Amino acid sequence: MARAAGVSRSTVSRVINGIRNVDPAIQETVRRAIATTGYVPNHAARSLVTRRTGAIALVVSGAGGEGADAPFPGQVFADPFFGRVVGGIVGFLRPRGIHPILMFAESAEIHAQVLTHLRHGNADGALLVSTHAADPLPRLLVEARVPAVLFARPAEPIPISYVDVDHRAGAKLAADHLVSRGRHRVATISGPLDVPAGQSRLTGFLDAMAAHGHAYVPHAEGGFTHHSGEAAMERLLEEHPGLDGVFVANDLMAQGALVALRHHGRRVPEDVAVVGFDDSSAATACRPPLTTVRHPVEDMAGEMARMLLAHIEQPGRPAISKIFDPVLVVRDSA
């Protein structure tokens, strides 16, 4: 294959694995040679030479178990955000002949099992989606020198690559939009404040509203779930019945907030304008359809997979990050 293309074996490997530091003309030459020769990578033979499996673990790590309303996998699959992450990862890896292995890790015991699985070489690296701030798995992967990339900035300063969205900029888009719609008594429902995304979206929104002259913005904390959004909206309406706009830090909570507003006879957007964050399937399922800040999850997940392949190809590569820009999607709720 390398001889047919007139390049080195390492160059062929980088093209097949989607590593970007290959000249576009050379990439095209390699692809033509693949098409001409009918080359198919022999993964078993390659594993013997490279000591790699060709497998990638997609690890969803978070809190679950006895105190949860549903088993942890059920909680994950109930959130449309996770489906978008999987779609972006699979969309990048499948054309390269790689199919991720899904693993759940919701307890210390299972964290240890996942770590052992990875350290024993059953996968070449891990794409990690962590759902709570105290999750030890990012640090454990770093300490074990397992190639890994994290979805969202880590809660503690550790040398792990990650992708994220500019949460503060997205919250500012929401604030600017509510003010432009003439809303003067604005409140917000944040995500959990022990999570970097929850902190950043709240801080970004409060700072943007302060720049518009709003010195005080009522706030209720939620948990990024439908039920917590409904409960937070109930608290805000009880304490601030005159509010006319609300920024909700994710679409699932916004869906719950709309239920509470309807229960209290508040029309959306006539009485209360609502802006969410994520642009998940929940946004279009809302009635009315939700104005929201688009979180480019699929693009971020694909980039996450590309970064991991680069780490696998070049062990010891320094940790890097990529931050994506949010976009406001205007629908009927604000």
Coordinates of C-alpha atoms in Angstrom, one line a residue:
M1 CA 0.0 0.0 0.0
A2 CA 2.7 2.5 1.0
R3 CA 4.7 1.5 -2.1
A4 CA 1.7 2.0 -4.4
A5 CA 1.3 5.5 -3.0
G6 CA 5.0 6.3 -3.0
V7 CA 5.0 7.3 0.6
S8 CA 6.1 5.8 4.0
R9 CA 4.0 3.4 6.0
S10 CA 3.7 6.0 8.8
T11 CA 2.2 8.5 6.3
V12 CA -0.4 5.9 5.1
S13 CA -1.3 5.2 8.8
R14 CA -1.8 8.9 9.5
V15 CA -4.1 9.3 6.5
I16 CA -6.1 6.2 7.4
N17 CA -6.5 7.3 11.0
G18 CA -7.5 10.9 10.1
I19 CA -4.4 12.7 11.5
R20 CA -4.4 16.2 10.1
N21 CA -0.7 16.9 9.8
V22 CA -0.4 15.4 6.3
D23 CA -0.3 17.5 3.1
P24 CA -3.7 17.4 1.3
A25 CA -2.1 16.4 -2.0
I26 CA -0.4 13.4 -0.2
Q27 CA -3.7 12.5 1.4
E28 CA -5.4 12.4 -2.0
T29 CA -2.5 10.3 -3.4
V30 CA -2.9 7.7 -0.6
R31 CA -6.7 7.6 -1.0
R32 CA -6.3 7.0 -4.7
A33 CA -3.9 4.2 -4.0
I34 CA -6.3 2.7 -1.5
A35 CA -9.1 2.7 -4.1
T36 CA -6.9 1.3 -6.9
T37 CA -5.4 -1.5 -4.8
G38 CA -8.5 -2.4 -2.8
Y39 CA -6.4 -2.1 0.3
V40 CA -8.1 -3.1 3.6
P41 CA -6.2 -2.8 6.9
N42 CA -5.5 -6.1 8.6
H43 CA -6.2 -5.2 12.2
A44 CA -5.1 -8.5 13.7
A45 CA -1.7 -8.3 12.0
R46 CA -1.4 -4.6 12.9
S47 CA -2.1 -5.3 16.5
L48 CA 0.8 -7.8 16.7
V49 CA 3.2 -5.2 15.3
T50 CA 1.9 -2.0 17.0
R51 CA 0.5 -3.6 20.2
R52 CA -2.7 -1.7 19.6
T53 CA -6.2 -3.1 19.5
G54 CA -7.8 -0.6 17.0
A55 CA -10.5 -0.2 19.7
I56 CA -11.6 3.1 21.4
A57 CA -13.5 3.2 24.7
L58 CA -16.3 5.7 25.1
V59 CA -16.6 6.0 28.8
V60 CA -19.6 7.8 30.5
S61 CA -18.6 8.4 34.1
G62 CA -20.9 9.9 36.7
A63 CA -22.9 9.5 39.9
G64 CA -25.6 6.8 39.9
G65 CA -26.7 3.8 41.9
E66 CA -28.9 3.6 45.0
G67 CA -29.7 7.2 45.5
A68 CA -30.6 7.9 41.9
D69 CA -34.2 7.9 40.4
A70 CA -33.1 5.4 37.7
P71 CA -30.1 3.2 37.0
F72 CA -27.2 5.2 35.6
P73 CA -27.4 4.0 32.0
G74 CA -31.1 4.9 32.0
Q75 CA -30.3 8.4 33.2
V76 CA -27.7 8.8 30.4
F77 CA -30.0 7.6 27.6
A78 CA -32.8 9.8 28.8
D79 CA -30.7 12.9 28.0
P80 CA -30.7 13.8 24.3
F81 CA -27.3 15.5 24.9
F82 CA -25.6 12.1 25.1
G83 CA -27.1 10.9 21.8
R84 CA -25.6 13.9 20.1
V85 CA -22.2 13.1 21.6
V86 CA -22.4 9.5 20.4
G87 CA -23.5 10.6 17.0
G88 CA -20.6 12.9 16.6
I89 CA -18.0 10.3 17.8
V90 CA -19.4 7.5 15.6
G91 CA -19.7 9.8 12.6
F92 CA -16.0 10.5 12.8
L93 CA -14.7 7.0 13.7
R94 CA -16.9 4.7 11.6
P95 CA -15.5 5.9 8.2
R96 CA -12.1 5.0 9.6
G97 CA -13.1 1.5 10.5
I98 CA -13.3 2.2 14.3
H99 CA -16.3 1.3 16.4
P100 CA -16.3 2.6 20.0
I101 CA -16.8 0.4 23.0
L102 CA -19.4 1.9 25.3
M103 CA -18.6 1.7 29.0
F104 CA -20.5 3.1 32.0
A105 CA -18.7 4.0 35.3
E106 CA -20.9 5.3 38.1
S107 CA -19.1 4.0 41.2
A108 CA -15.6 3.6 42.6
E109 CA -15.7 -0.1 42.0
I110 CA -16.6 0.3 38.3
H111 CA -14.1 3.1 37.9
A112 CA -11.4 0.6 39.0
Q113 CA -12.7 -2.0 36.5
V114 CA -12.7 0.5 33.6
L115 CA -9.2 1.6 34.5
T116 CA -7.9 -2.0 34.7
H117 CA -9.6 -2.7 31.3
L118 CA -7.8 0.2 29.7
R119 CA -4.4 -0.3 31.4
H120 CA -4.4 -4.0 30.2
G121 CA -4.6 -2.7 26.6
N122 CA -8.2 -3.8 25.8
A123 CA -8.6 -0.4 24.1
D124 CA -6.0 2.1 22.8
G125 CA -7.5 5.1 24.5
A126 CA -10.6 6.6 26.0
L127 CA -13.1 9.3 25.1
L128 CA -14.5 10.4 28.5
V129 CA -17.8 12.1 29.2
S130 CA -18.0 13.0 32.9
T131 CA -21.3 14.0 34.4
H132 CA -20.2 15.3 37.8
A133 CA -17.4 17.5 39.1
A134 CA -16.0 15.1 41.7
D135 CA -15.4 12.4 39.2
P136 CA -11.9 11.0 39.8
L137 CA -11.7 9.2 36.5
P138 CA -10.0 12.0 34.5
R139 CA -7.2 12.2 37.0
L140 CA -6.9 8.4 37.2
L141 CA -6.5 8.1 33.4
V142 CA -3.8 10.8 33.4
E143 CA -1.9 9.1 36.3
A144 CA -2.2 5.7 34.4
R145 CA -0.9 7.4 31.2
V146 CA -3.9 6.1 29.2
P147 CA -4.5 8.3 26.1
A148 CA -7.7 10.1 26.8
V149 CA -9.7 13.2 25.8
L150 CA -12.5 14.7 27.9
F151 CA -15.7 16.3 26.8
A152 CA -15.8 19.6 28.6
R153 CA -13.1 21.3 30.7
P154 CA -12.0 19.3 33.7
A155 CA -13.1 20.4 37.1
E156 CA -9.5 20.3 38.5
P157 CA -6.3 21.4 36.8
I158 CA -4.9 18.2 35.2
P159 CA -3.0 17.7 31.9
I160 CA -5.8 16.1 29.9
S161 CA -6.9 17.2 26.4
Y162 CA -10.5 18.4 26.1
V163 CA -13.1 20.1 24.0
D164 CA -15.6 22.6 25.2
V165 CA -17.9 25.4 24.2
D166 CA -17.5 29.0 25.2
H167 CA -20.2 28.9 27.9
R168 CA -19.8 32.5 29.0
A169 CA -20.2 33.7 25.4
G170 CA -23.3 31.6 25.0
A171 CA -24.8 33.0 28.2
K172 CA -24.1 36.5 26.9
L173 CA -26.0 35.7 23.7
A174 CA -29.0 34.8 25.9
A175 CA -28.8 37.9 28.0
D176 CA -28.4 40.2 24.9
H177 CA -31.5 38.5 23.3
L178 CA -33.7 38.9 26.3
V179 CA -32.8 42.6 26.7
S180 CA -33.4 43.2 23.0
R181 CA -36.9 41.7 23.5
G182 CA -37.6 44.4 26.1
R183 CA -37.5 42.2 29.1
H184 CA -36.7 44.1 32.3
R185 CA -37.4 41.6 35.2
V186 CA -35.1 38.7 34.2
A187 CA -34.1 35.7 36.2
T188 CA -32.0 32.6 35.5
I189 CA -32.0 28.9 36.3
S190 CA -28.4 27.7 36.5
G191 CA -27.0 24.2 36.2
P192 CA -25.2 22.6 39.2
L193 CA -22.6 25.1 40.5
D194 CA -20.0 22.4 41.3
V195 CA -19.8 21.8 37.5
P196 CA -17.6 24.2 35.4
A197 CA -20.3 24.5 32.7
G198 CA -22.9 25.5 35.4
Q199 CA -20.6 28.0 36.9
S200 CA -19.5 29.6 33.6
R201 CA -23.1 29.9 32.2
L202 CA -24.3 31.6 35.3
T203 CA -21.3 34.0 35.6
G204 CA -21.5 34.8 31.9
F205 CA -25.2 35.6 32.1
L206 CA -24.9 37.7 35.3
D207 CA -21.9 39.7 33.8
A208 CA -23.8 40.3 30.6
M209 CA -26.9 41.5 32.4
A210 CA -24.8 43.8 34.6
A211 CA -23.3 45.3 31.4
H212 CA -27.0 46.0 30.4
G213 CA -27.6 47.8 33.8
H214 CA -29.2 44.9 35.7
A215 CA -27.4 44.9 39.0
Y216 CA -29.4 42.1 40.5
V217 CA -30.7 39.0 38.6
P218 CA -32.7 36.4 40.7
H219 CA -31.2 32.9 40.4
A220 CA -32.3 29.3 41.2
E221 CA -30.0 26.3 40.9
G222 CA -31.0 23.2 38.9
G223 CA -29.4 19.9 38.1
F224 CA -29.6 19.8 34.3
T225 CA -32.7 17.6 34.5
H226 CA -36.4 18.2 33.5
H227 CA -37.6 17.9 37.1
S228 CA -35.0 20.2 38.5
G229 CA -35.9 22.9 35.9
E230 CA -39.6 22.7 36.8
A231 CA -38.8 22.9 40.6
A232 CA -36.4 25.9 40.1
M233 CA -39.0 27.7 38.0
E234 CA -41.6 27.1 40.8
R235 CA -39.2 28.7 43.3
L236 CA -38.6 31.7 41.1
L237 CA -42.3 32.3 40.5
E238 CA -43.0 32.1 44.2
E239 CA -40.2 34.6 45.1
H240 CA -40.4 36.8 42.0
P241 CA -43.9 36.6 40.5
G242 CA -43.4 39.6 38.3
L243 CA -40.5 38.2 36.2
D244 CA -40.9 38.5 32.4
G245 CA -37.8 36.7 31.1
V246 CA -35.7 33.7 32.1
F247 CA -32.5 32.1 30.9
V248 CA -32.3 28.4 31.6
A249 CA -28.9 26.8 31.4
N250 CA -30.0 23.7 29.4
D251 CA -32.9 22.7 27.3
L252 CA -34.1 19.8 29.5
M253 CA -34.4 22.3 32.5
A254 CA -36.1 24.8 30.1
Q255 CA -38.7 22.1 29.2
G256 CA -39.4 21.7 32.9
A257 CA -39.6 25.4 33.4
L258 CA -42.2 25.7 30.6
V259 CA -44.4 23.1 32.5
A260 CA -44.3 25.3 35.6
L261 CA -45.1 28.4 33.7
R262 CA -48.1 26.8 32.1
H263 CA -49.2 25.5 35.5
H264 CA -49.2 29.1 36.7
G265 CA -51.1 30.4 33.7
R266 CA -48.0 32.3 32.3
R267 CA -48.0 32.7 28.5
V268 CA -44.7 32.1 26.7
P269 CA -43.4 34.4 25.3
E270 CA -46.1 37.0 25.9
D271 CA -45.8 37.0 29.7
V272 CA -42.4 35.3 30.2
A273 CA -39.7 34.9 27.5
V274 CA -37.6 31.8 27.9
V275 CA -34.1 31.0 26.4
G276 CA -32.4 27.7 26.8
F277 CA -28.9 26.3 26.1
D278 CA -27.8 23.3 24.0
D279 CA -30.2 23.2 21.1
S280 CA -31.0 19.5 21.8
S281 CA -34.0 17.6 20.6
A282 CA -35.8 18.9 23.7
A283 CA -35.7 22.4 22.2
T284 CA -37.9 21.5 19.3
A285 CA -40.1 19.2 21.4
C286 CA -41.0 22.2 23.7
R287 CA -44.3 24.0 23.2
P288 CA -43.6 26.7 22.1
P289 CA -40.4 25.7 20.4
L290 CA -37.5 26.9 22.4
T291 CA -35.2 29.8 21.6
T292 CA -31.8 28.5 22.7
V293 CA -28.0 28.7 22.5
R294 CA -26.6 26.1 20.1
H295 CA -23.9 23.9 21.7
P296 CA -22.2 22.3 18.7
V297 CA -22.0 18.9 20.4
E298 CA -21.6 16.8 17.2
D299 CA -18.7 18.9 15.9
M300 CA -17.1 18.8 19.4
A301 CA -17.4 15.1 19.7
G302 CA -15.9 14.5 16.3
E303 CA -13.0 16.8 17.2
M304 CA -12.6 14.9 20.5
A305 CA -12.2 11.6 18.6
R306 CA -9.7 13.2 16.2
M307 CA -7.6 14.5 19.1
L308 CA -7.6 11.0 20.7
L309 CA -6.3 9.4 17.5
A310 CA -3.5 11.9 17.4
H311 CA -2.6 11.1 21.0
I312 CA -2.6 7.4 20.2
E313 CA -0.5 8.0 17.1
Q314 CA 2.0 10.1 19.0
P315 CA 2.4 9.0 22.6
G316 CA 3.6 11.7 24.9
R317 CA 1.9 14.4 22.9
P318 CA 1.1 17.5 25.2
A319 CA -2.5 18.0 26.3
I320 CA -4.4 20.4 24.1
S321 CA -7.9 22.0 24.2
K322 CA -10.3 23.3 21.6
I323 CA -13.1 25.8 22.5
F324 CA -16.1 26.1 20.1
D325 CA -18.2 29.2 19.5
P326 CA -21.9 29.1 20.4
V327 CA -24.8 30.4 18.2
L328 CA -28.2 31.7 19.2
V329 CA -31.1 29.8 17.6
V330 CA -34.3 32.0 17.7
R331 CA -37.6 30.2 17.8
D332 CA -40.9 31.0 19.4
S333 CA -40.2 31.1 23.2
A334 CA -38.4 34.4 23.2

